[in-house]
Short mmCIF file of C-alpha atoms in Angstrom, two decimals:
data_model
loop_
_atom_site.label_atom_id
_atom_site.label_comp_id
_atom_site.label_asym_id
_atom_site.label_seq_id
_atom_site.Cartn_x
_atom_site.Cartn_y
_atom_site.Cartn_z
CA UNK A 1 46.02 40.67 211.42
CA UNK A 2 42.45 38.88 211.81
CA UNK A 3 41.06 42.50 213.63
CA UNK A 4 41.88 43.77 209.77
CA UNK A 5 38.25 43.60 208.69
CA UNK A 6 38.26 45.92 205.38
CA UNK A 7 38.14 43.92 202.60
CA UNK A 8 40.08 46.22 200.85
CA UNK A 9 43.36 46.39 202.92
CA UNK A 10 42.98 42.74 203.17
CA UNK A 11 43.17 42.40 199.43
CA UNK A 12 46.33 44.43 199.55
CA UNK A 13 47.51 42.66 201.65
CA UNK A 14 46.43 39.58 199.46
CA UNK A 15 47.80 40.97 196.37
CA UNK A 16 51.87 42.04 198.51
CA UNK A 17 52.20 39.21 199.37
CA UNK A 18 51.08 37.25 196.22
CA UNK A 19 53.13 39.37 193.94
CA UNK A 20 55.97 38.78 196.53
CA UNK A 21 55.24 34.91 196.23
CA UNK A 22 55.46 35.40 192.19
CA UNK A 23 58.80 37.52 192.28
CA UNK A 24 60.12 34.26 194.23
CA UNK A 25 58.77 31.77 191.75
CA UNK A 26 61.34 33.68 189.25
CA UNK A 27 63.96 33.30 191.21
CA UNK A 28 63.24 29.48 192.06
CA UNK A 29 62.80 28.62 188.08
CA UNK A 30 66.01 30.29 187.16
CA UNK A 31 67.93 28.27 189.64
CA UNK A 32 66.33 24.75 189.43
CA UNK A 33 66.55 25.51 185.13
CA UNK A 34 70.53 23.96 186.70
CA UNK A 35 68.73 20.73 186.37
CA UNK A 36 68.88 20.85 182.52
CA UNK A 37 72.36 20.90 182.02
CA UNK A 38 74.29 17.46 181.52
CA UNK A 39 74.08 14.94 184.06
CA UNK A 40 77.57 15.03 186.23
CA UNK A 41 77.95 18.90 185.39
CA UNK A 42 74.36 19.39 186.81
CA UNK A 43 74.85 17.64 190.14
CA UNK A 44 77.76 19.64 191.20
CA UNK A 45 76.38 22.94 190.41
CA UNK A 46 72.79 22.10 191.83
CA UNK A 47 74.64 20.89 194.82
CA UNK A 48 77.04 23.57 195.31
CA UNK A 49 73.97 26.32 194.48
CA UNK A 50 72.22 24.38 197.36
CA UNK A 51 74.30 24.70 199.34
CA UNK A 52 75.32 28.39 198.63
CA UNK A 53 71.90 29.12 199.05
CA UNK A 54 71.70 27.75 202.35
CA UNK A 55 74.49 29.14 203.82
CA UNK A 56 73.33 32.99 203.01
CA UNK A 57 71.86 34.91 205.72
CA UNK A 58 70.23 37.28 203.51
CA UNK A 59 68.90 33.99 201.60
CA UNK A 60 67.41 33.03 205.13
CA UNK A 61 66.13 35.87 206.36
CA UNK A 62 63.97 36.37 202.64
CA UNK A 63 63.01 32.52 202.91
CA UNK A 64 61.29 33.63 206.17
CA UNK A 65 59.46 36.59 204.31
CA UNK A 66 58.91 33.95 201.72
CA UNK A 67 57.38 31.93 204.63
CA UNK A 68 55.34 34.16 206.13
CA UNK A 69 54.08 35.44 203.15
CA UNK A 70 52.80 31.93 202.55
CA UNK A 71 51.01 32.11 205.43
CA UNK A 72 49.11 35.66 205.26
CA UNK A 73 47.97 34.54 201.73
CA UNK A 74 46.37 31.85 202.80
CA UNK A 75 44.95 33.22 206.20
CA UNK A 76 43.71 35.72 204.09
CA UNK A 77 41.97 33.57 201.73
CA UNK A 78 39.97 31.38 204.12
CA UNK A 79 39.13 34.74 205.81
CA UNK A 80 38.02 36.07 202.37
CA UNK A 81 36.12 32.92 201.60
CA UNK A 82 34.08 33.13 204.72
CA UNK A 83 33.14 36.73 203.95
CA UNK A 84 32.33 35.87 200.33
CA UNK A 85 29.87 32.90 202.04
CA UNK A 86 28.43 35.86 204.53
CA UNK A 87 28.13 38.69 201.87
CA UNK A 88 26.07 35.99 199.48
CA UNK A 89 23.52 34.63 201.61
CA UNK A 90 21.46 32.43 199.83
CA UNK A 91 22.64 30.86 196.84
CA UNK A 92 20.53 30.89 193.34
CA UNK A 93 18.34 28.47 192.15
CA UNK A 94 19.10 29.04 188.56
CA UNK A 95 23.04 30.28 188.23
CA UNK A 96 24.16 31.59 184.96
CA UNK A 97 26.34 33.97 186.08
CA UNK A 98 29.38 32.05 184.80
CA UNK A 99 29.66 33.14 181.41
CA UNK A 100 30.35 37.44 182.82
CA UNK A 101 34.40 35.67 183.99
CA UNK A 102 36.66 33.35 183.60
CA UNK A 103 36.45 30.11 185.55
CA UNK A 104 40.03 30.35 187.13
CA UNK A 105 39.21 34.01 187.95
CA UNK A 106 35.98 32.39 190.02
CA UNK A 107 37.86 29.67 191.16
CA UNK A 108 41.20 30.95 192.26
CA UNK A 109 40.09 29.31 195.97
CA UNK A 110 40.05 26.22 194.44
CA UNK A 111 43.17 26.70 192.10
CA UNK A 112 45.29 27.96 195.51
CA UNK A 113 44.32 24.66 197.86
CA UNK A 114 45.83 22.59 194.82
CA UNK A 115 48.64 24.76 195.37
CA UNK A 116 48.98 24.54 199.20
CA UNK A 117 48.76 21.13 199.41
CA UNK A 118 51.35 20.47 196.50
CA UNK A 119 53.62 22.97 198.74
CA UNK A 120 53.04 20.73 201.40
CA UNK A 121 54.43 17.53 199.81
CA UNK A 122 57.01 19.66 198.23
CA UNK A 123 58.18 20.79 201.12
CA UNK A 124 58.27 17.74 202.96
CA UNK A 125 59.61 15.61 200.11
CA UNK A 126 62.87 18.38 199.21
CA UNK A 127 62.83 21.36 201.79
CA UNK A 128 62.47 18.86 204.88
CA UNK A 129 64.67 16.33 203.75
CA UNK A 130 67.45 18.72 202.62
CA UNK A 131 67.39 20.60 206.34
CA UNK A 132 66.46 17.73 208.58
CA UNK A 133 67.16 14.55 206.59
CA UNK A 134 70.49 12.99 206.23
CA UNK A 135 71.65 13.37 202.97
CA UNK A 136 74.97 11.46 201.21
CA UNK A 137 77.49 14.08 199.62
CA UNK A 138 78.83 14.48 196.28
CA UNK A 139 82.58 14.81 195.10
CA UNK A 140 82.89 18.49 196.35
CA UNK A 141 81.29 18.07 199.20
CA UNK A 142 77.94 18.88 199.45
CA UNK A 143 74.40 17.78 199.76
CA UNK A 144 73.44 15.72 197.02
CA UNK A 145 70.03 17.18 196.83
CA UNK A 146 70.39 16.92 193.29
CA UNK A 147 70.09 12.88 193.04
CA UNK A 148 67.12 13.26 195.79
CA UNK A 149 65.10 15.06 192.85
CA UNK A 150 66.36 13.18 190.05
CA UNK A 151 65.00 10.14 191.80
CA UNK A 152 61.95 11.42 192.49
CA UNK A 153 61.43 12.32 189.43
CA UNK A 154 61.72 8.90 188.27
CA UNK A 155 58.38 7.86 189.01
CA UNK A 156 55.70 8.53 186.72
CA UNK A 157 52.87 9.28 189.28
CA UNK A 158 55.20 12.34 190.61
CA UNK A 159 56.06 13.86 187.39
CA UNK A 160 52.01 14.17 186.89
CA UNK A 161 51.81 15.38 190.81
CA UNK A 162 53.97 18.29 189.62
CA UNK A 163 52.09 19.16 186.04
CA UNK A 164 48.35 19.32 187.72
CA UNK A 165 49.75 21.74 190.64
CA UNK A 166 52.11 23.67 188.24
CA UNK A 167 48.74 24.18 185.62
CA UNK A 168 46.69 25.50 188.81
CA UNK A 169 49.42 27.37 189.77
CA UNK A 170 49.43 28.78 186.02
CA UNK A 171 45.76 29.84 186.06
CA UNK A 172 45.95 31.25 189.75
CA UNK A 173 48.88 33.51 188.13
CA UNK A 174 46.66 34.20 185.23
CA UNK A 175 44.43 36.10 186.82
CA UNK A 176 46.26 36.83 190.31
CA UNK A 177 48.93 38.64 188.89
CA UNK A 178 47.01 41.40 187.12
CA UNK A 179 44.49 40.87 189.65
CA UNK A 180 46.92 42.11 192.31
CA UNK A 181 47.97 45.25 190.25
CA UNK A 182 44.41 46.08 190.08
CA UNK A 183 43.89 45.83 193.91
CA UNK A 184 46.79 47.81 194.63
CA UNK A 185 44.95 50.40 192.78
CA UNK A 186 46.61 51.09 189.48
CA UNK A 187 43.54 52.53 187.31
CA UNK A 188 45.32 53.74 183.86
CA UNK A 189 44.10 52.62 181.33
CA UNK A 190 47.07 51.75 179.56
CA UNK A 191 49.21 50.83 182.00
CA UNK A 192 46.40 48.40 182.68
CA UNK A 193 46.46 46.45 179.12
CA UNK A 194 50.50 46.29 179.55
CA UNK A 195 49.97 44.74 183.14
CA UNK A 196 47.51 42.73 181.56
CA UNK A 197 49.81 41.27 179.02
CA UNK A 198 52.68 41.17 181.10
CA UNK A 199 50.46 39.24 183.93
CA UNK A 200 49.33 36.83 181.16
CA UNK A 201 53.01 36.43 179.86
CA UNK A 202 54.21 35.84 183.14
CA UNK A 203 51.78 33.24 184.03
CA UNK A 204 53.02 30.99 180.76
CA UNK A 205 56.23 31.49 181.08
CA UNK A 206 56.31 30.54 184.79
CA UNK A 207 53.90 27.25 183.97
CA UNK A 208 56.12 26.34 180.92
CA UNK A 209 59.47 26.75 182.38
CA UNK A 210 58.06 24.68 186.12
CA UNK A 211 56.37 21.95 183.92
CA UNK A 212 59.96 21.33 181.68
CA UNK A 213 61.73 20.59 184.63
CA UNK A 214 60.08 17.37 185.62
CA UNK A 215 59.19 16.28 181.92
CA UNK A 216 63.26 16.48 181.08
CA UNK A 217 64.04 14.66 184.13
CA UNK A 218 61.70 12.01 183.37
CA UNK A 219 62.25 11.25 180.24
CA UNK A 220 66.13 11.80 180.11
CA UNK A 221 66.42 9.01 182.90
CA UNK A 222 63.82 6.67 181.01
CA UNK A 223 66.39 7.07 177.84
CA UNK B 1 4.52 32.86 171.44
CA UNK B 2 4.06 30.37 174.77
CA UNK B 3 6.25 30.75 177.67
CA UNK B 4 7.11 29.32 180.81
CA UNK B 5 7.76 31.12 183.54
CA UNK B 6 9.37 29.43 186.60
CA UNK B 7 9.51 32.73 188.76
CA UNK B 8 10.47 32.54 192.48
CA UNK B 9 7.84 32.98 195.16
CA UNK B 10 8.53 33.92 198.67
CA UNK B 11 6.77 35.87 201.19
CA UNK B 12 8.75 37.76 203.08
CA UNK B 13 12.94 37.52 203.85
CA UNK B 14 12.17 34.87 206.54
CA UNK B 15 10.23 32.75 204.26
CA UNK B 16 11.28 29.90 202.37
CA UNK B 17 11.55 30.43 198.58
CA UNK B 18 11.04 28.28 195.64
CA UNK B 19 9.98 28.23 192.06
CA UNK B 20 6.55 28.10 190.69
CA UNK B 21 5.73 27.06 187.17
CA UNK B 22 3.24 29.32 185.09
CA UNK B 23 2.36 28.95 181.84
CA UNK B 24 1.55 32.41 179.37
CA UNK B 25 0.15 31.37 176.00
CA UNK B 26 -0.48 34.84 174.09
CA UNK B 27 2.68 36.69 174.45
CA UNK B 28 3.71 39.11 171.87
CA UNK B 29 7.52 39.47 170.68
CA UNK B 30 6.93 43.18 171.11
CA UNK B 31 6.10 43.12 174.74
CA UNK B 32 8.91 44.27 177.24
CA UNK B 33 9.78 41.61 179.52
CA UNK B 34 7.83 43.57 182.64
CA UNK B 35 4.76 43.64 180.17
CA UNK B 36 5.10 40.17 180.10
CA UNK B 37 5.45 40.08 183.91
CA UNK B 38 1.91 42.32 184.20
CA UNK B 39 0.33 39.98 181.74
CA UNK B 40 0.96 37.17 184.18
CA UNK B 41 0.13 39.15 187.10
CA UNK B 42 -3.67 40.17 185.47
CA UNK B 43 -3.99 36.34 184.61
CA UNK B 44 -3.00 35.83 188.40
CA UNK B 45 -5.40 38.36 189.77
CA UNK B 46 -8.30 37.46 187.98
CA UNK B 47 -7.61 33.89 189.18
CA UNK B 48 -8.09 35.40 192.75
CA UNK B 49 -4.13 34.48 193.38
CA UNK B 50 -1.31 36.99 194.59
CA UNK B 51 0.41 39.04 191.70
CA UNK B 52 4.22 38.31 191.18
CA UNK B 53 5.56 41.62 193.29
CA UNK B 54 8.22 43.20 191.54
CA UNK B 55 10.01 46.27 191.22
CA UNK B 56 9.84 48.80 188.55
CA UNK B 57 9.67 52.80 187.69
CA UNK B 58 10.48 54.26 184.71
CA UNK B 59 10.36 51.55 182.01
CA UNK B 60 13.01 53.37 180.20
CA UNK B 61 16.55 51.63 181.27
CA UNK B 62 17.12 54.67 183.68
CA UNK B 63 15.68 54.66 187.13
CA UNK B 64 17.15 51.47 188.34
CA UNK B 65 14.66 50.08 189.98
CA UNK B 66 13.73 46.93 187.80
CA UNK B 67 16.43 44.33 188.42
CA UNK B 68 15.73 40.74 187.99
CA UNK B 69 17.42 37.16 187.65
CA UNK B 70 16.32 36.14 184.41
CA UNK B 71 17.59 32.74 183.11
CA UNK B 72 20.61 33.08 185.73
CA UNK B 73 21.77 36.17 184.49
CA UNK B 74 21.43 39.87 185.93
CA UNK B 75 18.94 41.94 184.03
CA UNK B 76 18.43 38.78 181.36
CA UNK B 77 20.61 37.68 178.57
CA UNK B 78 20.97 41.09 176.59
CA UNK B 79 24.37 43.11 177.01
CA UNK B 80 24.05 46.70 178.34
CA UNK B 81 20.17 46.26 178.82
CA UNK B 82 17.81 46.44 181.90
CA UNK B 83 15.01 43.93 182.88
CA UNK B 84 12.41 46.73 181.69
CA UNK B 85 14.22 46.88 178.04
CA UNK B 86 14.45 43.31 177.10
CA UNK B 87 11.93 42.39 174.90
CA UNK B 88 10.51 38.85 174.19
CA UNK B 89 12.02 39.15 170.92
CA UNK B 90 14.71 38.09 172.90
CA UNK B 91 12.93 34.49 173.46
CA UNK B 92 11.85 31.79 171.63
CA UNK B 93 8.34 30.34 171.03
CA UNK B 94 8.27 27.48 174.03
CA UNK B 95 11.13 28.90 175.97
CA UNK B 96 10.98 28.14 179.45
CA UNK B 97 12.22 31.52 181.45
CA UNK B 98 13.49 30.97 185.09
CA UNK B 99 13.04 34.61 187.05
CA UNK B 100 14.64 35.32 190.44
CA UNK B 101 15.46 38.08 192.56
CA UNK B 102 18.61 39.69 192.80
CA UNK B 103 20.28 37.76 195.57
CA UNK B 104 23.24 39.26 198.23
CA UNK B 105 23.13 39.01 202.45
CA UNK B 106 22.89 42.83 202.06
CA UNK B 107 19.37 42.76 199.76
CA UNK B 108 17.13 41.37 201.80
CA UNK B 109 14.37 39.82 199.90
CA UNK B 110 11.44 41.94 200.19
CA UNK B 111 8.46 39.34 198.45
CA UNK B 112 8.80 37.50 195.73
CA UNK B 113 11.10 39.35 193.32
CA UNK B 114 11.43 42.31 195.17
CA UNK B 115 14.37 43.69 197.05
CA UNK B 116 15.23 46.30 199.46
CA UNK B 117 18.47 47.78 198.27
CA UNK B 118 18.70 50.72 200.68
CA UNK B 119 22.06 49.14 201.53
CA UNK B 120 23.27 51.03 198.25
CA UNK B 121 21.37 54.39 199.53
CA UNK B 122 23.40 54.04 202.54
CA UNK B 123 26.62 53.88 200.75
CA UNK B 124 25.34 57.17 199.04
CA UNK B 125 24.40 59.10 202.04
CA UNK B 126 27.56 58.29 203.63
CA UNK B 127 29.42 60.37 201.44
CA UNK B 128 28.58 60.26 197.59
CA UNK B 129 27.84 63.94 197.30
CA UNK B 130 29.81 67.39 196.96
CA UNK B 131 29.59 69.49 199.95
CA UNK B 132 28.41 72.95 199.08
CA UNK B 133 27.18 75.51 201.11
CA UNK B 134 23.92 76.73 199.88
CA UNK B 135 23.10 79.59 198.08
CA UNK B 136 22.80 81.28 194.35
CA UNK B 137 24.03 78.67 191.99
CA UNK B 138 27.88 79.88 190.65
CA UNK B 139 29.07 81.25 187.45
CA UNK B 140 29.05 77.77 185.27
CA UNK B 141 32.25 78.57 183.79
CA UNK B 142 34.25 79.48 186.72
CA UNK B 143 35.78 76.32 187.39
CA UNK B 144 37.15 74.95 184.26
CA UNK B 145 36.69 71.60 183.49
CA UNK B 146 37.87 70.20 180.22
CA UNK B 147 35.55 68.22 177.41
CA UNK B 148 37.41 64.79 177.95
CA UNK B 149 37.50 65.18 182.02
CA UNK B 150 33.48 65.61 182.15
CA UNK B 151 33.43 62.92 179.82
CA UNK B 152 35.49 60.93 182.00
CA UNK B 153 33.44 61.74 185.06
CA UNK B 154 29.97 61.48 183.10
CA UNK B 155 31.15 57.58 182.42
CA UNK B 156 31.34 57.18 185.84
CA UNK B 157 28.09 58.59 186.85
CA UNK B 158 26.29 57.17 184.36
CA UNK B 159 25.79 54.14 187.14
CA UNK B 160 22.44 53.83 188.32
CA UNK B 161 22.32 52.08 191.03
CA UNK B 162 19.82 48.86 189.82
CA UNK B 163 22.52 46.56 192.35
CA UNK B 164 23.29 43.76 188.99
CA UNK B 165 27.18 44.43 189.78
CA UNK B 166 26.28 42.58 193.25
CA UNK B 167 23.85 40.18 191.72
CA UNK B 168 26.51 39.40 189.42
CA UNK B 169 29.57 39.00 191.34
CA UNK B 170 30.85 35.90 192.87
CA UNK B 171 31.52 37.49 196.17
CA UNK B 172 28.31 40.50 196.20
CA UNK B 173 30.72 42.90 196.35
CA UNK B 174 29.37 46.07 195.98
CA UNK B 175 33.11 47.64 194.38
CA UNK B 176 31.36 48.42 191.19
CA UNK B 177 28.60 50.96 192.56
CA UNK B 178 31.25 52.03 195.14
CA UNK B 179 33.81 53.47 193.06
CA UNK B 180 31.46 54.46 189.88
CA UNK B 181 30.33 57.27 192.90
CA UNK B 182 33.93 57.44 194.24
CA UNK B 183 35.46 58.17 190.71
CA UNK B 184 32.27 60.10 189.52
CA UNK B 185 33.09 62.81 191.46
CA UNK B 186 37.35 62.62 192.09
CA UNK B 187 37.88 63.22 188.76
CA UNK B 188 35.65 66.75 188.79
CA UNK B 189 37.54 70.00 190.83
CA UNK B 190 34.08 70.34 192.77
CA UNK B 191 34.59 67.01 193.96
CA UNK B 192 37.90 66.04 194.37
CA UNK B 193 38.40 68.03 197.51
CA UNK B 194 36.70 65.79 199.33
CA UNK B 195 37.82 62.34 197.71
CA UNK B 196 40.13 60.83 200.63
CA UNK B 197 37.63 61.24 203.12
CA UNK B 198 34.58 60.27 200.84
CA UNK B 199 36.43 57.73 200.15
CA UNK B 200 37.42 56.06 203.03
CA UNK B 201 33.65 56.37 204.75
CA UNK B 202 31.83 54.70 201.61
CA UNK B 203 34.52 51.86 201.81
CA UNK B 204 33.85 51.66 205.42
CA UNK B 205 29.96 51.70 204.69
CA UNK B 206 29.99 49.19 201.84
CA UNK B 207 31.45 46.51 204.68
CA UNK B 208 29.05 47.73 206.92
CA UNK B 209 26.62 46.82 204.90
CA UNK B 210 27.64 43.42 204.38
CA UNK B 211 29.05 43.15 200.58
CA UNK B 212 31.74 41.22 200.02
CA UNK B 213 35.51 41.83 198.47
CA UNK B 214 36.38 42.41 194.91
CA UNK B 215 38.12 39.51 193.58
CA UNK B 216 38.50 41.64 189.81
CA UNK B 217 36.63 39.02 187.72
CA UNK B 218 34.76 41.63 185.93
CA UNK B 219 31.94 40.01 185.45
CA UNK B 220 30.01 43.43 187.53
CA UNK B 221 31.38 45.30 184.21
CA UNK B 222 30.00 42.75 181.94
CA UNK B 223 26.58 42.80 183.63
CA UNK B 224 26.14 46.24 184.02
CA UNK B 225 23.39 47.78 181.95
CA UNK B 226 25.61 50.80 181.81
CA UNK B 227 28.49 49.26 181.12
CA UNK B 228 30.64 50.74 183.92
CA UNK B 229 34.18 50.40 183.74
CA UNK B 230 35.63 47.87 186.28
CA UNK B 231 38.87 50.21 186.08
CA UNK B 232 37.02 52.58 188.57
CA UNK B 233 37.48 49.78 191.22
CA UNK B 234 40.85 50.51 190.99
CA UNK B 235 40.72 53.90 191.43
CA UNK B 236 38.84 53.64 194.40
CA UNK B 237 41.42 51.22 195.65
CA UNK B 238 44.19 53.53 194.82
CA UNK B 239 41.88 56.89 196.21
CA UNK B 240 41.38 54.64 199.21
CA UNK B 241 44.90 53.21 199.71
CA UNK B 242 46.08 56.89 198.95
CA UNK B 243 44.23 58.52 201.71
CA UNK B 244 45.56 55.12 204.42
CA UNK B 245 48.97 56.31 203.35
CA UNK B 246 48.99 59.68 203.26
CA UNK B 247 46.57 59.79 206.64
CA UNK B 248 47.97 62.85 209.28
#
């Protein structure tokens, strides 16, 4: 994949696997949204979805497109970002050029390390110690993954951990998601201003829906 | 009206840049910017120092040629306008104006605020034309091509070439020129023959060159004294991922 020099299949490629990574961040919200229901109804269902979830072949073998497309993203990125740093040369004295875009369009770099390196501690802290950790079991059975999160989500610090990394990961879908469309060549006019609103609706819902999750938990324990 | 001008010096590309300050004390609201620019340069001469080198042709916001930095900002703070069209009117009594060449790995600087933009040529010559065999030209009306369609492809070619899409994007990507050529002629019958191989050799040549990738912030659209659409970037894209996919 790093012989792919054209910028252009590589932003295909950038924009696949991105749109790939969104489609799964649909998924993910619909099934952690189980943490909203009442306490001891939550924990069983959250446990036994878990555990459903872990079970599935199909489920494993798209976690390991879910995985890889992870990791072309951001191979693709750093290789982007040195080719952006080639391409410009010298930098300008006196740089306006800000006010043409939007800053998470010029900064979507920036917004996906925030990302990576929440997906890193999110990973450790829930993926990790679901797989590899040992883990006490509920009445039916299975995992308790769901008093792992609720605990974690006691602590103040955490719950603002997960806001700042779900906002970037709002603005990187703000502009990545049309973005992509774009890339992948789709030139109509109108179906350009749907994608556009549809990209933008996306991106809110998504933050909105990630950022409820920890702000119920915290607050329902402190009451 | 007084102005200072902090306008970027350099020799050659191997030189070290930097700002100079000058200072213009009769400057008229009327003048165009590059008047202003010649003002300074007689001043300079007559001192017995080097004139400010920078490009130009026409004066008339069509040729291209007169692309400039001016207060950060590609062809100045007007929308839709080229260096050689701004007016001072555009400034204010005591404004201090910073002026700087276009900048991009792929435009090497030339002196001062000159550039050599063949790079963009090159993208041309490697496949931004119809080919026709020569001969008497042909009946005008034997190929059919509707009002909105010419339109369409007049929109497109309506780019010329001044390089502010590259000075203006975060990565100096050159998608903007690229596909204004690319969609010019795909969506005319003379040209759209040729449109999957066109298009994969300019792509090819605009890396070759050295721009970077199209990250769709737009701001090449906003920039553009023309006003090019950035949609044509995706039509290139799709032309181009078209002609990958459908390659025998």
């Amino acid at each position: 994949m790093i012989f792919i020099k054209n910028s252009v299949t590589r932003k295909n490629l950038m924009a696949i696997t991105g749109l790939f990574l969104s489609f799964f961040l649909i998924i993910h919200l619909l099934g952690n949204l189980q943490l909203l229901l009442p306490a001891a109804e939550a924990q069983l269902q959250y446990n036994s979805y878990s555990h459903l979830l872990g079970g599935n072949i199909v489920i494993k073998l798209v976690s390991y497109v879910l995985y890889l497309c992870i990791l072309l993203h951001s191979i693709d990125a750093i290789y982007l970002s040195f080719k952006k740093r080639r391409a410009n040369g010298t930098s300008y004295s006196y740089d306006r050029r800000g006010r043409a875009s939007s800053w998470y369009s010029r900064n979507m770099m920036a917004l996906g390390i925030i990302i990576f390196v929440f997906l890193v501690i999110h990973f450790k802290d829930f993926w990790y110690h679901y797989k590899f950790g040992e883990l006490p079991v509920d009445t039916n059975g299975n995992k308790d993954l769901y008093t792992i999160v609720v605990v974690a989500f006691e602590q103040l610090w955490y719950v603002v951990l997960y806001i700042v990394a779900i906002l970037a990961l709002g603005y990187h879908l703000l502009h990545g998601v049309f973005s992509a469309h774009r890339t992948m060549g789709i030139y109509h006019p109108m179906y350009n201003r749907i994608i556009n609103i549809v990209g933008k609706s996306f991106a809110v819902i998504i933050t909105i829906g990630y950022i409820i999750i920890p702000l119920f938990l915290y607050f329902n324990l402190q009451s | 009206m007084k102005i200072t001008l902090k306008i970027w010096r350099q020799r050659d590309c191997q030189s070290k840049g930097e700002f100079k300050e000058y200072h213009l004390d009769k400057v008229s609201k009327d003048m165009s910017f590059l008047e202003m620019l010649d003002t300074l340069n007689i001043k300079l001469i007559k001192q017995g120092d080097l004139p400010v080198e920078f490009d130009h042709d026409c004066r008339e916001g069509i040729c291209g040629q007169c692309g400039v930095m001016i207060n950060g900002i590609a062809h100045g703070p007007l929308k839709n306008t080229t260096t050689c069209q701004l007016h001072m009117r555009s400034f204010n009594d005591g404004d201090t104006i910073y002026v700087e060449p276009f900048k991009a790995s792929a435009f090497p600087i030339v002196r001062d605020l000159k550039v050599n933009r063949s790079a963009l040529d090159h993208i041309i010559t490697s496949g931004g034309y119809v080919s026709v065999d020569t001969g008497q030209a042909p009946e005008a009306n034997s190929i059919p091509v509707t009002f909105e369609q010419a339109e369409a492809a007049f929109d497109a070619a309506a780019c010329i070439g001044c390089g502010a899409c590259v000075a203006s994007c975060k990565n100096s990507s050159a998608a903007l020129f690229t596909s204004a050529k690319i969609s010019h002629l795909a969506q005319l019958p003379q040209g759209d023959k040729e449109t999957s191989t066109r298009v994969v050799s300019m792509v090819n040549q605009m890396e070759e060159e050295g721009f970077g990738h199209c990250t769709n912030t737009e701001a090449c659209e906003v920039e553009c004294p023309e006003g090019i659409s950035v949609l044509n970037i995706a039509r290139m894209n799709y032309e181009y991922n078209r002609s990958r996919l459908m390659k025998k």
